[in-house]
Every structure is written in C-alpha cells, then in structure tokens.
Amino acid sequence: MSSPPTLLSTVQSFKTHAFPPNGNHAFSPPAEETCAALTSLIQTSEQLSTSLDSYQTMPLSNPKLVSLLRQQASISQSLHASNQNMQQTIDALRKRSGTNYGEDIPMDPQAIVGWCIERLQTWAKLAGLETYKEDGRETGILLAGTVLVVEVELSVNHEDPLNPKLDVASVKTSYAIPNSDSGVTSNTDGSSSLDAFLAGTIQKFCDELKNAEEVRDPLQVAKLGTSVLNQLRYLVMLDRLAAGKEDGGVRWFVDVDQLCSVLETLSRSEAEVVASSLAVDRAPLDIYLLRCHALPLPYLVSPSISFLVYVSPQVYLSTKKCCSPTTPPESKLPKLDIPFDQLRSYLSTKQKGVTMAVLLLAPLSGSQLFPASMSMPSLISRPTFSLVPSGSELEHVFPQTVELATDSQQHVWILDFTHGGQFPGVVMSQSRLREIELVVNPLSGMDSLTPSMMSFGTGSWVALLLNPLNPVSSERYTAIYRSPTGLHPPLQLRLTLPEEPGFLLGKVPVHSMKEVWGILEVVREQCWLNEILLGCHWTTEGLATDVNDLPADDSDATEDELHAILNGTMIPRKIPVNVSLPQRPDSLFDPSLDPLTMSPVDRRTRILMTCPERPPISGVVEITVAYDETRSRGLSVELNGAMGCDMKPDTLEEIARRGGTLGLSGRLWANSRGMS
C-alpha cells in the first residue's frame, strides 16, 4: 500500500518527469501530453498553496519536534532523489528511439516456415483479430474482426527440401456488414489496393527470412515484423469504428479509395498543364511539386494516403538518373518523368531531402486542442487552384465519429510529418505556423496576433534549421560556396538571420481535403526555402572557423597584381555575397496593410542576395529568387544591376531549379567577362 502524498513527493513527481521537448505549440507531436502536464501542474500548484497556508497556523514551539521534522525531511529528500534518478533512468531506457533486439529466428531452416506463420498469427492476436486456419491447411490463415475479414494465402517452395521458402500467394480483404432490419450479414469485397499493400508488407518480412543466415539481419526482420503489426493495429482501429451503431459502416475503409480516385484525377490534370507549359510529354517531378498540389501516394507506408510535398534538387536528379529508360505503361496516374513504381520504391523509407505527410486517423489521448472545422474561404487564401480552377469545387470531408458519451474514445484525422514519430518534423517559421493555424481554424487568436518578435532565449527559425543543437548562437552565419567546375572564385556567403522564431511542425489535425491542401501549400514553400539554405555548410560568424575557408594570403603584392587591380582584371580570391530572407508582409498580422490593394507578389517567399559588380564596373548586384507557382519552373529570378551580363531569365531559373540558387552570384560574375 502506497503512502499518502506529501508536499515533497508532489513536487518530486514533476521533477522526475520533465516536460516533453519541442512541445511549446499545438502542432508539435507531444502537444496533447504537454497540455495535460501543464493542466496537472496548475492544479497541483493550487493544492500546494492551500497546504502551505495550513502550515502557517500550526504551532511549532517544541525544538525537538522541529529537529525531528527536519531530519525526516532530509531522509525523505534523499529517498526521493534516489527514486528520481531510478525513474529517469527507466524512462530513458524505455524511450530510446530505435530500440530493437532482433527476432529470435530458428536456427533450423526447415522450422522457419512454421515459425513465420506463427508470428503472423501472434501479430494478428496482439492487434485484436481472431485467427483461424482455413480448412485445416497450414498455409491458409483467416484474420477476422467485427467487420474486417482478411484471407492470407501463403505458398511454400520445396525446391530445396532442407531450406523451404515462404511467399505470399494472395491477400484478400472483405467487409461483413450486418443488416439491423433482417439480421443477415452481407459480405462486401475489400480494396484491391489494400490487398496489395498488406501482401507487400508481409512479403518483405518473408523475403528477409529467405536470406542466408550469415546475411540475414535479425534487427531488420524485427523491424519488418513491427511494420506488419502496426498495419494490423490500424485496420483493427478502423474495424471497431466501422462496427459502431451510430457512426459505423464501411465508409471507414472505403473512404481512402474514393478519395484517391478524385485526387489522382486532379493530379493528372495538373501534370498535363505543367507538361504543356514546358512542351514535354511528361511533367518533371520537381516542377510538378512546386506548381501543383502535393502528389497523392495511397497505401505507401500505411493503409491511408501519403502526400509527397517536396523533394530537393539533389534527390530529384539522383532519382531521375537511376530511372530505367523504358516508357511506363499508360494509366490513370499523373504523367511524370519518374515512373511511379520506382518513385514508390524510393519513398517507402524515409529519405533525406524528401518531405512527406501521411493522412492518418489517430485516437485522441487528451483534450482536443482545436474545435471542429469552420469553412471561411473569405478569411484565408489557401488552397489555390491556379492550374486547374475547377479543383476548387472539390469538397471532401473525412469521416467523423459521433460524440455520444464522454468516456468513449474519440478519434481525429491528422497530417503526420514525423514518419510515425521517428523524426522531429519540419522546421517552420512562426508566420507560416500561424498561417497553418488559420487554415485549420480561421478565428483562432486573430484578435491577439501581432508581428513576430523573438523573446529572450529563443533563436531564429534559420538557426533551428542550420544549428538545431544550439539555435541561439549567432545573428549571422557564413559559408563558402565553390563552383564544381571552377567557373568562378569561391563565394563568401554571409547570411543574416531573420528575427522570427522557429518551431518544429509534427502533426496537424484536419477535417477536410481542402485543409490538407492548404496546409501542404504552406509547408511546400517552407521546404523550398529550407533546402536552399541546406545546400551549404554554414558556421556561426565569429564563433567557429569553416574548415573549407580560404587561408589568409600574407604574401606581398606584386607589380602585376597592382596593374590588374587598376585595370579591373584582378580575379579576387573570393567574392563576398550577402544573403537575407525578406519577411513576408501579411494583412492578418499587420493591420496597416490592406489585403485588397496588396499584390500577391509581395507575399511570396523570397531569398535576396547582393554582391559587388565585377570590376571595373562599380555598384551592387541584387538577385532575388522567389517561389512563384505561376512560372513555368515554379520560381522566378529577378536582377537589379549586373551590367554587361547577358544571361537570360530562363537560364537563371534553370540554374536555381537544379540547386544552384546560392551560386547565382558567381554565374553572373563569370558571365560578365566581356566587360573586363
């Protein structure tokens, strides 16, 4: 029997369990946990205040009693400190990311087939499904829930009797819908896409077991097995919702397929517009993602829809280089220059330089931080449908549960940017995070929104992106940009950080497809800017020395160098370039701005670079690269200065598209040789 709580034990409970990191806004992964912890802290503070007030009236005139109380407090403090250390150690061990001890695979190859089938049955039972052997056959397994029925047919290859191989022959899902009037249960065929997804997930587990013992990785086998278990658990959650009396039905299963059909039709139309503007047969993937809505990829990593938001130029070019030259067969999917089967294979695991979001249904563990959706298109400008205006007529609201009882488990649709909690999320600026909040709830805090200001102890969102371990480090960052072909001298980049705090975007609750589109538009612009900045290795100015920096030249100047300087033919050791990120004005945050007269161009995401003209011309060159979905490449480049440079805007846009944004100053310097 535990002892009653004391003042010391109450305080120690909060010291033992620290508040979740990065949980300081509603779209962080631990937002609900942080909100519950803060609520508990407020209630405990009130109880402590009441208890301390009661001690004031207690007479403490006996010195021996006071001494004993002090001794007891000292002993209790030691016990609580020891308990706190043990609890923190246990929590750290439990919360270690990637803890995996591997599967206990049988040493006998002939026993692996039976062991694999047993593991599949065990996962189904852990998820909440009943398992049956079909007609007494060992390789036929029936997984049944209240509504969901999954038939798994396995096949065993006995070409090598001493080492049989197990494969997935087929997976077929169906839904058993009871009729309340007649009492008869009718069966409805499931989704062929879901069948293929489950078959592929189980087949990956079987393929890893086929490897030789010296090659087979037990950790990878355990990871693939966990993936099978997670997919079954998600389906069981949908199964329980489908079995509900008031808000049940197969809509919880078929909504994904119905939505995918609409999304793929819109994506195909947008891809055709992009391809037509570039006079090509298939739209380039990177330009498609800049100009169109996020690419829907159903049943990629879960029985739901994944959205490809953005890929970096390096990822796009490397993926395109690995593509097979064969022409993919005709289908209803968008016509892109990277085949869908290769794209899905590449994106099945988390890749650096790729931003994806997964639409999932998740149980609500705490209080809901956002109310139901409110459609107010007059207050928000997202989503936009500049390529296919008819897309604005598409309306799709996700299935919702009916709140009948306070003790019933509620569920909410979320956009997950953390890949199932394996990654922290997307670095976002405060203004864009507020824009996402307005998409979800247009009336959320509009009366108190003020221009973004950083408080003491917080850093810029750029510092959070470039230096996440120490985001409060410097007001400026420097980097050296070298031309891969030696076309121009190294560029000395000097980045001034904007005075705007940053946050990690983890999960966003959504109610409709238009909210998803609006959120992903904001994230896409942020990712475009993030990947440009991540194209160089930045160091804090004055606090660290870049190992790639050029050493100082202490040698004496020669006569030839003096004449070269006077004639304007001197090639500098490096070209100074100042980089800044103009903050976007927004009438929602600045009452002095009129949304009716402000041009949409003024609100575009931009990066500004300034550098000196090439001698003998004096002056400054100003380069502005802006995200612009109305242009053929999804971005625009504007020059101010650059006398004698004859580079066309299309050429500059193509350079920026392929990841050379920070090197545009050097390209202009090299092109101005005719003036030297």
XYZ file of C-alpha atoms in Angstrom:
676
model
C 0.000 0.000 0.000
C 1.477 3.324 -1.053
C 1.875 6.143 1.442
C -0.244 9.292 1.064
C 1.302 12.094 -0.990
C 3.292 14.767 0.779
C 4.497 18.202 -0.259
C 7.890 16.787 -1.178
C 6.562 13.789 -3.111
C 4.188 16.021 -5.061
C 6.988 18.327 -6.173
C 9.308 15.418 -6.953
C 6.764 13.874 -9.320
C 7.125 16.884 -11.626
C 10.906 16.904 -11.327
C 11.066 13.227 -12.262
C 9.020 13.537 -15.451
C 10.234 16.518 -17.440
C 8.016 18.290 -19.911
C 8.312 16.944 -23.467
C 10.822 18.846 -25.614
C 9.530 20.900 -28.558
C 6.025 20.775 -27.146
C 5.507 24.518 -26.982
C 2.862 24.790 -29.705
C -0.284 22.969 -30.729
C 1.200 21.273 -33.823
C 4.125 19.590 -32.083
C 3.965 15.795 -31.634
C 3.764 15.933 -27.800
C 1.218 18.785 -27.771
C -1.512 16.785 -26.007
C 0.951 15.389 -23.467
C 2.309 18.857 -22.744
C -1.192 20.305 -22.357
C -2.159 17.563 -19.893
C 1.067 18.069 -17.907
C 0.503 21.821 -17.680
C -3.074 21.297 -16.515
C -1.871 18.920 -13.811
C 0.830 21.394 -12.771
C -1.711 24.201 -12.373
C -3.974 22.019 -10.246
C -1.055 20.834 -8.120
C 0.136 24.411 -7.587
C -3.255 25.342 -6.175
C -3.165 22.334 -3.841
C 0.361 23.215 -2.681
C -0.679 26.782 -1.983
C -3.592 25.599 0.149
C -1.402 23.125 2.038
C 1.299 25.700 2.774
C -1.293 28.128 4.073
C -2.493 25.492 6.537
C 1.036 25.099 7.953
C 1.107 28.755 8.977
C -1.425 28.163 11.748
C 0.438 25.151 13.172
C 2.307 25.947 16.465
C 5.929 24.794 16.264
C 7.280 25.785 19.698
C 8.861 22.416 20.555
C 12.548 22.449 19.399
C 12.777 18.648 19.486
C 9.759 18.317 17.211
C 11.251 20.803 14.773
C 14.546 18.861 14.768
C 12.762 15.574 14.085
C 10.773 17.137 11.265
C 13.973 18.431 9.682
C 15.573 15.005 9.989
C 12.551 13.372 8.392
C 12.586 15.924 5.566
C 16.279 15.227 4.933
C 15.710 11.465 4.795
C 12.684 11.898 2.529
C 14.701 14.167 0.256
C 17.392 11.501 -0.122
C 14.821 8.799 -0.836
C 13.025 10.940 -3.396
C 16.313 11.894 -5.083
C 17.250 8.218 -5.394
C 13.796 7.382 -6.715
C 14.024 10.250 -9.178
C 17.340 9.019 -10.573
C 15.988 5.488 -10.963
C 12.803 6.709 -12.641
C 14.694 8.923 -15.075
C 16.973 6.016 -15.993
C 13.991 3.730 -16.588
C 12.223 6.367 -18.707
C 15.356 6.946 -20.768
C 15.699 3.221 -21.445
C 12.042 2.886 -22.400
C 12.020 5.907 -24.682
C 15.200 5.110 -26.560
C 14.465 5.537 -30.246
C 15.180 2.508 -32.374
C 15.440 0.016 -29.510
C 15.397 -3.314 -31.272
C 16.873 -6.576 -30.069
C 16.024 -8.550 -33.185
C 13.809 -11.558 -33.813
C 14.613 -14.944 -32.318
C 14.831 -16.760 -35.653
C 15.110 -20.568 -35.511
C 18.498 -21.995 -36.382
C 16.937 -24.857 -38.369
C 15.944 -23.608 -41.875
C 13.122 -26.176 -42.029
C 11.495 -24.628 -38.961
C 11.443 -21.063 -40.326
C 8.247 -21.559 -42.367
C 6.221 -22.714 -39.370
C 7.770 -20.031 -37.180
C 6.857 -17.315 -39.701
C 3.228 -18.459 -39.809
C 3.090 -18.496 -36.013
C 4.479 -14.969 -35.889
C 1.778 -13.751 -38.272
C -0.906 -15.303 -36.076
C 0.669 -13.771 -32.970
C 0.692 -10.296 -34.517
C -2.952 -10.645 -35.516
C -3.929 -11.612 -31.961
C -1.905 -8.750 -30.496
C -3.695 -6.356 -32.842
C -7.105 -7.679 -31.749
C -8.034 -10.045 -34.592
C -9.232 -13.624 -34.365
C -7.160 -16.158 -36.326
C -8.356 -19.355 -37.991
C -6.765 -21.998 -40.179
C -8.698 -22.381 -43.426
C -9.876 -25.984 -43.968
C -7.088 -27.256 -41.764
C -4.426 -26.044 -44.217
C -1.237 -24.743 -42.690
C -0.695 -22.001 -45.270
C -4.239 -20.618 -45.266
C -4.946 -18.103 -42.486
C -8.159 -16.193 -41.856
C -7.956 -12.995 -39.789
C -11.334 -11.756 -38.608
C -12.518 -8.694 -36.778
C -16.034 -7.423 -36.217
C -16.367 -6.104 -39.773
C -12.987 -6.720 -41.403
C -12.054 -10.136 -42.778
C -8.565 -10.786 -44.175
C -7.736 -14.013 -46.010
C -3.998 -14.652 -46.244
C -2.873 -17.404 -48.591
C 0.771 -18.440 -48.291
C 2.810 -20.740 -50.504
C 5.837 -22.846 -49.631
C 8.570 -23.576 -52.168
C 10.074 -27.031 -51.541
C 12.666 -26.995 -54.323
C 15.274 -27.301 -51.597
C 13.732 -29.680 -49.010
C 16.300 -28.655 -46.422
C 15.603 -24.946 -46.888
C 11.953 -24.258 -47.867
C 10.926 -20.728 -48.829
C 7.711 -18.976 -47.817
C 5.891 -16.476 -50.051
C 2.588 -14.637 -50.003
C 0.318 -16.078 -52.670
C -2.569 -13.674 -52.130
C -4.302 -11.434 -49.620
C -7.998 -10.677 -49.917
C -9.985 -8.357 -47.678
C -13.749 -8.188 -47.301
C -16.236 -6.483 -45.014
C -19.047 -8.245 -43.152
C -21.848 -5.715 -42.735
C -24.761 -6.802 -40.514
C -28.256 -5.683 -41.509
C -30.094 -4.469 -38.425
C -33.514 -4.986 -40.052
C -33.157 -8.534 -41.352
C -30.336 -9.679 -39.094
C -28.455 -11.041 -42.117
C -24.768 -10.266 -42.607
C -23.704 -9.333 -46.139
C -20.127 -9.530 -47.386
C -18.582 -6.759 -49.443
C -15.309 -7.136 -51.292
C -12.478 -5.031 -49.971
C -9.979 -2.811 -51.715
C -7.555 -4.352 -54.188
C -5.055 -1.644 -53.271
C -5.307 -2.603 -49.606
C -4.861 -6.256 -50.580
C -1.673 -5.441 -52.475
C -0.364 -3.289 -49.630
C -0.858 -5.993 -46.990
C 0.613 -8.637 -49.284
C 3.668 -6.481 -49.932
C 4.162 -5.735 -46.229
C 4.088 -9.428 -45.291
C 6.206 -10.368 -48.318
C 9.014 -8.043 -47.206
C 9.153 -9.952 -43.939
C 9.296 -13.273 -45.802
C 11.964 -12.013 -48.222
C 14.299 -11.071 -45.392
C 13.918 -14.562 -43.935
C 14.933 -16.095 -47.281
C 18.449 -14.709 -46.980
C 21.256 -16.930 -45.832
C 21.953 -16.995 -42.125
C 25.202 -15.048 -42.466
C 23.422 -12.333 -44.480
C 20.069 -12.228 -42.702
C 19.671 -9.339 -40.259
C 17.536 -10.168 -37.186
C 17.117 -6.456 -36.469
C 15.678 -5.843 -39.932
C 13.407 -8.878 -39.537
C 12.089 -7.444 -36.265
C 11.583 -4.046 -37.878
C 9.580 -5.551 -40.742
C 7.553 -7.597 -38.285
C 6.725 -4.466 -36.292
C 5.530 -2.863 -39.519
C 3.102 -5.744 -40.114
C 1.812 -5.426 -36.547
C 1.318 -1.656 -36.870
C -0.688 -2.020 -40.094
C -2.938 -4.638 -38.498
C -3.485 -2.426 -35.457
C -4.528 0.465 -37.676
C -7.013 -1.763 -39.503
C -8.404 -3.012 -36.184
C -8.984 0.603 -35.131
C -10.958 1.173 -38.343
C -12.770 -2.117 -37.770
C -14.018 -1.016 -34.352
C -15.196 2.298 -35.756
C -16.952 0.521 -38.628
C -18.773 -1.672 -36.104
C -20.265 1.352 -34.325
C -24.034 1.657 -34.275
C -24.357 5.398 -34.802
C -21.298 6.288 -36.885
C -20.137 2.909 -38.212
C -20.153 1.385 -41.662
C -17.681 0.517 -44.389
C -17.067 4.212 -45.053
C -14.151 3.995 -42.623
C -12.484 1.577 -45.055
C -13.648 2.738 -48.489
C -13.181 6.476 -47.933
C -9.475 6.234 -48.786
C -10.111 4.596 -52.168
C -12.894 7.010 -53.060
C -10.725 9.983 -52.166
C -7.724 8.615 -54.074
C -9.735 8.407 -57.269
C -10.594 12.115 -57.012
C -7.053 13.147 -56.074
C -5.419 11.196 -58.889
C -7.777 12.756 -61.431
C -6.871 16.249 -60.246
C -3.151 15.408 -60.146
C -3.273 14.074 -63.691
C -4.921 17.280 -64.928
C -2.330 19.434 -63.169
C 0.529 17.342 -64.569
C -0.839 17.816 -68.088
C -0.875 21.601 -67.623
C 2.737 21.574 -66.396
C 3.885 19.345 -69.263
C 2.095 21.557 -71.778
C 3.764 24.721 -70.450
C 7.193 23.082 -70.846
C 6.379 21.434 -74.204
C 7.268 17.950 -72.904
C 5.346 14.689 -72.763
C 5.778 14.113 -69.034
C 5.963 16.717 -66.303
C 9.238 16.862 -64.334
C 8.592 15.753 -60.766
C 10.339 18.704 -59.112
C 8.423 21.284 -61.151
C 5.184 19.396 -60.587
C 5.664 19.591 -56.814
C 6.412 23.328 -56.980
C 3.419 24.247 -59.110
C 0.784 21.632 -58.292
C -0.722 20.210 -55.157
C 1.096 17.523 -53.205
C 1.348 14.207 -55.044
C -1.013 11.591 -53.502
C 0.539 8.161 -52.920
C -2.082 5.815 -51.437
C -1.037 2.797 -49.380
C 2.636 3.736 -49.407
C 3.591 3.294 -45.737
C 0.182 2.726 -44.134
C -3.425 1.843 -45.080
C -4.023 5.506 -45.817
C -2.754 8.267 -48.118
C 0.748 9.719 -48.161
C 1.466 13.060 -49.814
C 4.783 13.902 -51.427
C 5.230 17.593 -50.627
C 8.743 18.438 -51.809
C 11.990 16.859 -52.986
C 15.351 18.614 -53.039
C 17.110 19.115 -56.396
C 19.743 16.562 -55.405
C 17.122 13.917 -54.655
C 15.265 14.618 -57.889
C 18.349 14.483 -60.111
C 19.741 11.345 -58.457
C 16.377 9.585 -58.677
C 15.902 10.568 -62.300
C 19.396 9.335 -63.131
C 18.525 5.895 -61.752
C 15.279 5.640 -63.720
C 15.013 2.981 -66.385
C 14.762 4.317 -69.958
C 11.631 2.278 -70.694
C 8.350 4.127 -71.101
C 5.883 3.275 -68.313
C 2.521 1.849 -69.392
C -0.497 4.091 -69.716
C -2.549 4.520 -66.566
C -4.830 6.968 -64.822
C -1.923 8.253 -62.733
C -0.243 11.619 -63.409
C 2.292 11.505 -66.241
C 5.611 12.288 -64.563
C 9.176 11.822 -65.763
C 9.882 9.364 -62.927
C 7.868 6.103 -63.082
C 5.518 5.612 -60.166
C 6.784 2.148 -59.271
C 10.349 3.426 -58.907
C 9.168 6.521 -57.056
C 7.125 4.478 -54.579
C 10.029 2.099 -54.027
C 12.361 5.014 -53.266
C 9.891 6.740 -50.938
C 8.897 3.618 -48.989
C 11.596 4.555 -46.462
C 12.417 7.983 -45.071
C 14.930 9.788 -47.295
C 16.975 12.912 -46.664
C 15.786 15.857 -48.731
C 12.241 14.480 -49.065
C 9.247 15.977 -47.272
C 6.194 13.781 -46.934
C 2.985 13.875 -44.931
C 0.729 10.957 -44.069
C -3.010 11.355 -43.516
C -3.909 9.136 -40.567
C -6.740 8.543 -38.160
C -5.446 8.618 -34.591
C -7.101 8.198 -31.196
C -7.383 11.368 -29.173
C -5.472 10.766 -25.952
C -6.251 14.097 -24.287
C -8.358 17.174 -24.720
C -8.871 18.300 -28.297
C -6.802 21.417 -28.893
C -8.800 22.582 -31.910
C -12.557 22.805 -32.441
C -14.430 21.418 -35.405
C -13.581 22.773 -38.825
C -15.013 26.130 -39.860
C -15.105 26.859 -43.585
C -14.390 30.564 -44.094
C -12.805 30.993 -47.534
C -13.126 34.775 -47.350
C -10.601 34.920 -44.498
C -7.931 32.628 -45.933
C -6.364 32.427 -49.374
C -5.459 28.741 -49.303
C -5.683 26.384 -51.028
C -5.200 27.830 -54.509
C -6.083 26.208 -57.829
C -4.210 28.280 -60.398
C -3.600 25.403 -62.844
C -6.985 23.663 -62.661
C -9.581 26.178 -61.385
C -12.280 23.505 -61.319
C -10.415 21.859 -58.441
C -11.805 24.495 -56.079
C -15.198 22.808 -56.409
C -13.917 19.573 -54.879
C -15.240 19.083 -51.368
C -14.371 16.060 -49.255
C -14.903 15.874 -45.504
C -13.278 12.960 -43.714
C -15.479 10.555 -41.718
C -16.020 11.740 -38.174
C -17.135 9.988 -35.009
C -20.282 10.990 -33.159
C -19.636 12.140 -29.595
C -22.226 10.130 -27.709
C -20.514 9.606 -24.376
C -17.789 11.392 -22.528
C -15.948 8.150 -21.757
C -15.897 6.907 -25.364
C -12.637 7.026 -27.292
C -12.561 9.905 -29.744
C -10.533 9.956 -32.952
C -9.134 12.738 -35.085
C -7.607 12.904 -38.560
C -4.044 14.209 -38.567
C -1.345 15.087 -41.071
C 1.803 13.439 -39.746
C 5.190 14.908 -40.752
C 7.244 12.793 -38.330
C 7.141 9.450 -40.194
C 5.398 7.762 -37.301
C 7.331 9.636 -34.624
C 10.746 8.591 -35.949
C 11.758 12.150 -36.899
C 11.174 15.526 -35.213
C 9.257 17.155 -38.071
C 9.647 20.133 -40.409
C 11.320 23.380 -39.317
C 8.778 26.183 -39.765
C 8.881 29.915 -39.203
C 6.367 31.427 -36.820
C 4.458 33.291 -39.524
C 3.942 30.136 -41.577
C 2.934 28.183 -38.495
C 0.302 30.827 -37.801
C -0.829 30.576 -41.393
C -1.360 26.839 -40.901
C -3.336 27.590 -37.752
C -5.591 29.926 -39.711
C -6.195 27.209 -42.312
C -7.373 24.827 -39.593
C -9.261 27.416 -37.563
C -9.632 30.858 -39.226
C -10.842 32.514 -35.999
C -8.050 31.178 -33.807
C -6.476 34.060 -31.922
C -6.891 36.615 -34.693
C -7.586 39.372 -32.184
C -4.216 38.918 -30.471
C -1.917 38.249 -33.407
C 0.999 40.671 -33.536
C 4.089 40.941 -35.725
C 6.602 38.190 -34.968
C 9.110 39.091 -32.269
C 11.680 36.804 -30.719
C 11.674 36.621 -26.948
C 14.801 36.325 -24.853
C 16.359 32.870 -25.031
C 14.838 31.884 -28.366
C 16.561 31.741 -31.713
C 15.648 32.381 -35.302
C 13.997 29.642 -37.304
C 17.052 29.651 -39.578
C 19.273 28.853 -36.587
C 16.926 25.997 -35.679
C 17.344 24.697 -39.228
C 21.108 25.113 -39.592
C 22.202 24.564 -35.999
C 19.461 22.596 -34.191
C 21.684 21.706 -31.221
C 22.311 25.372 -30.416
C 19.692 27.538 -32.148
C 20.564 30.604 -30.022
C 24.109 31.079 -31.236
C 24.653 33.947 -33.637
C 22.923 36.615 -35.648
C 24.833 35.679 -38.799
C 26.154 32.564 -40.471
C 28.888 32.232 -43.081
C 29.657 29.632 -45.730
C 31.971 29.085 -48.687
C 30.321 28.190 -51.991
C 32.668 26.685 -54.586
C 31.849 26.075 -58.209
C 32.136 22.353 -59.058
C 33.757 23.283 -62.390
C 35.852 26.209 -61.121
C 33.822 28.652 -63.205
C 34.194 31.474 -60.696
C 36.113 32.248 -57.494
C 34.679 30.907 -54.231
C 31.718 32.835 -52.871
C 31.916 34.073 -49.289
C 28.259 33.835 -48.231
C 27.116 35.852 -45.230
C 23.598 35.070 -44.067
C 21.727 37.463 -41.790
C 19.160 35.606 -39.719
C 15.606 36.976 -39.669
C 14.237 37.987 -36.282
C 11.495 35.399 -36.343
C 11.371 32.324 -34.092
C 11.008 28.830 -35.447
C 9.198 25.653 -34.453
C 9.031 22.007 -35.445
C 5.850 21.026 -37.249
C 4.880 17.494 -36.253
C 1.168 16.734 -36.552
C -1.770 18.877 -37.642
C -5.428 17.931 -37.053
C -7.536 18.203 -40.211
C -11.178 17.732 -41.118
C -11.351 18.069 -44.904
C -9.242 17.715 -48.013
C -9.143 21.468 -48.561
C -7.489 21.899 -45.193
C -4.901 19.302 -46.204
C -4.183 21.131 -49.458
C -3.907 24.487 -47.699
C -1.507 23.162 -45.055
C 0.699 21.405 -47.597
C 0.949 24.585 -49.684
C 2.425 26.422 -46.707
C 4.788 23.546 -45.887
C 5.909 23.327 -49.520
C 7.062 26.954 -49.586
C 8.909 26.495 -46.304
C 10.634 23.324 -47.542
C 11.711 25.061 -50.752
C 13.453 27.727 -48.685
C 14.864 25.205 -46.197
C 16.523 23.092 -48.887
C 18.131 26.157 -50.480
C 19.752 27.073 -47.169
C 20.799 23.480 -46.504
C 22.705 23.470 -49.787
C 25.792 24.858 -47.992
C 27.680 24.078 -44.818
C 27.082 27.095 -42.572
C 29.045 28.095 -39.491
C 28.308 30.769 -36.919
C 30.107 34.005 -37.625
C 32.932 34.738 -35.213
C 32.439 31.588 -33.125
C 33.735 28.907 -35.464
C 36.079 28.662 -38.406
C 34.962 26.869 -41.516
C 37.431 24.147 -42.436
C 36.721 24.915 -46.077
C 37.519 28.604 -45.701
C 40.378 30.075 -47.662
C 43.593 30.756 -45.745
C 44.719 34.343 -45.466
C 47.228 35.482 -48.076
C 50.095 37.196 -46.233
C 52.415 37.462 -49.244
C 53.456 40.862 -50.576
C 51.590 42.270 -53.556
C 53.404 42.199 -56.894
C 53.559 44.818 -59.624
C 51.386 42.693 -61.905
C 48.693 42.402 -59.260
C 48.687 46.167 -58.813
C 48.207 46.729 -62.556
C 45.455 44.092 -62.611
C 43.598 45.923 -59.849
C 43.912 49.255 -61.653
C 42.762 47.739 -64.950
C 39.888 45.819 -63.393
C 41.225 42.417 -64.445
C 42.149 41.176 -60.987
C 40.487 37.869 -60.108
C 39.526 38.021 -56.421
C 40.311 35.199 -54.048
C 36.632 35.142 -53.069
C 33.505 37.142 -53.824
C 31.504 38.491 -50.854
C 27.775 37.762 -51.059
C 25.221 38.942 -48.508
C 22.195 36.664 -48.159
C 18.961 37.726 -46.497
C 15.416 36.422 -46.210
C 12.859 39.233 -46.571
C 9.959 38.709 -44.216
C 6.621 38.418 -45.942
C 4.077 41.109 -45.051
C 0.633 39.813 -44.231
C -2.501 41.810 -43.567
C -3.580 39.266 -40.957
C -0.594 40.171 -38.802
C -0.201 43.847 -39.738
C -3.400 45.952 -39.572
C -1.754 48.747 -41.583
C -1.745 46.578 -44.727
C -4.780 46.466 -46.982
C -5.376 42.950 -48.341
C -7.363 44.358 -51.268
C -4.549 46.543 -52.588
C -1.528 44.408 -51.651
C -0.198 42.428 -54.599
C 0.186 38.635 -54.202
C 3.774 39.084 -55.392
C 4.617 40.897 -52.151
C 3.647 37.840 -50.106
C 5.813 35.344 -51.969
C 8.667 33.511 -50.300
C 11.964 35.037 -51.422
C 15.688 34.911 -50.860
C 17.758 38.032 -51.576
C 21.480 38.051 -52.454
C 23.691 41.088 -53.017
C 27.271 41.169 -54.272
C 29.588 43.764 -55.864
C 29.723 44.276 -59.616
C 32.703 42.849 -61.421
C 35.445 45.495 -61.848
C 35.943 47.901 -63.470
C 32.202 48.485 -63.005
C 31.264 49.795 -59.576
C 27.997 49.139 -57.873
C 25.999 46.307 -56.366
C 24.203 43.376 -57.988
C 20.918 42.383 -56.385
C 19.489 38.926 -57.085
C 16.007 37.957 -55.909
C 14.861 34.350 -56.203
C 11.172 33.963 -55.399
C 8.871 30.992 -55.155
C 6.299 31.525 -57.905
C 3.931 28.717 -58.855
C 2.670 30.738 -61.831
C 6.027 30.494 -63.651
C 6.855 27.526 -65.841
C 9.547 26.264 -63.430
C 7.791 27.239 -60.218
C 10.205 30.058 -59.362
C 11.377 33.424 -60.662
C 14.747 35.202 -60.704
C 14.995 38.995 -60.838
C 18.200 41.005 -61.334
C 18.982 44.552 -60.351
C 22.333 45.656 -61.696
C 24.629 43.074 -63.336
C 25.782 45.442 -66.077
C 27.059 43.591 -69.108
C 25.506 40.260 -68.148
C 23.533 38.700 -70.982
C 22.170 35.643 -69.157
C 18.501 35.102 -69.897
C 15.941 34.727 -67.102
C 15.146 31.183 -68.263
C 18.785 30.205 -67.807
C 18.918 31.661 -64.311
C 15.662 29.931 -63.360
C 17.007 26.609 -64.618
C 20.168 27.062 -62.535
C 18.081 27.807 -59.441
C 15.793 24.875 -60.167
C 18.764 22.480 -60.192
C 20.036 23.620 -56.804
C 22.337 26.479 -57.809
C 20.468 29.333 -56.141
C 23.306 30.285 -53.790
C 25.771 30.191 -56.691
C 23.943 32.639 -58.962
C 26.277 35.475 -57.954
C 29.247 33.521 -59.252
C 27.468 32.687 -62.500
C 26.768 36.364 -63.108
C 30.373 37.257 -62.284
C 31.668 34.703 -64.789
C 29.257 35.879 -67.488
C 30.449 39.485 -67.130
C 33.929 38.778 -68.531
C 33.213 40.805 -71.619
C 33.278 43.975 -69.531
C 36.708 43.282 -68.035
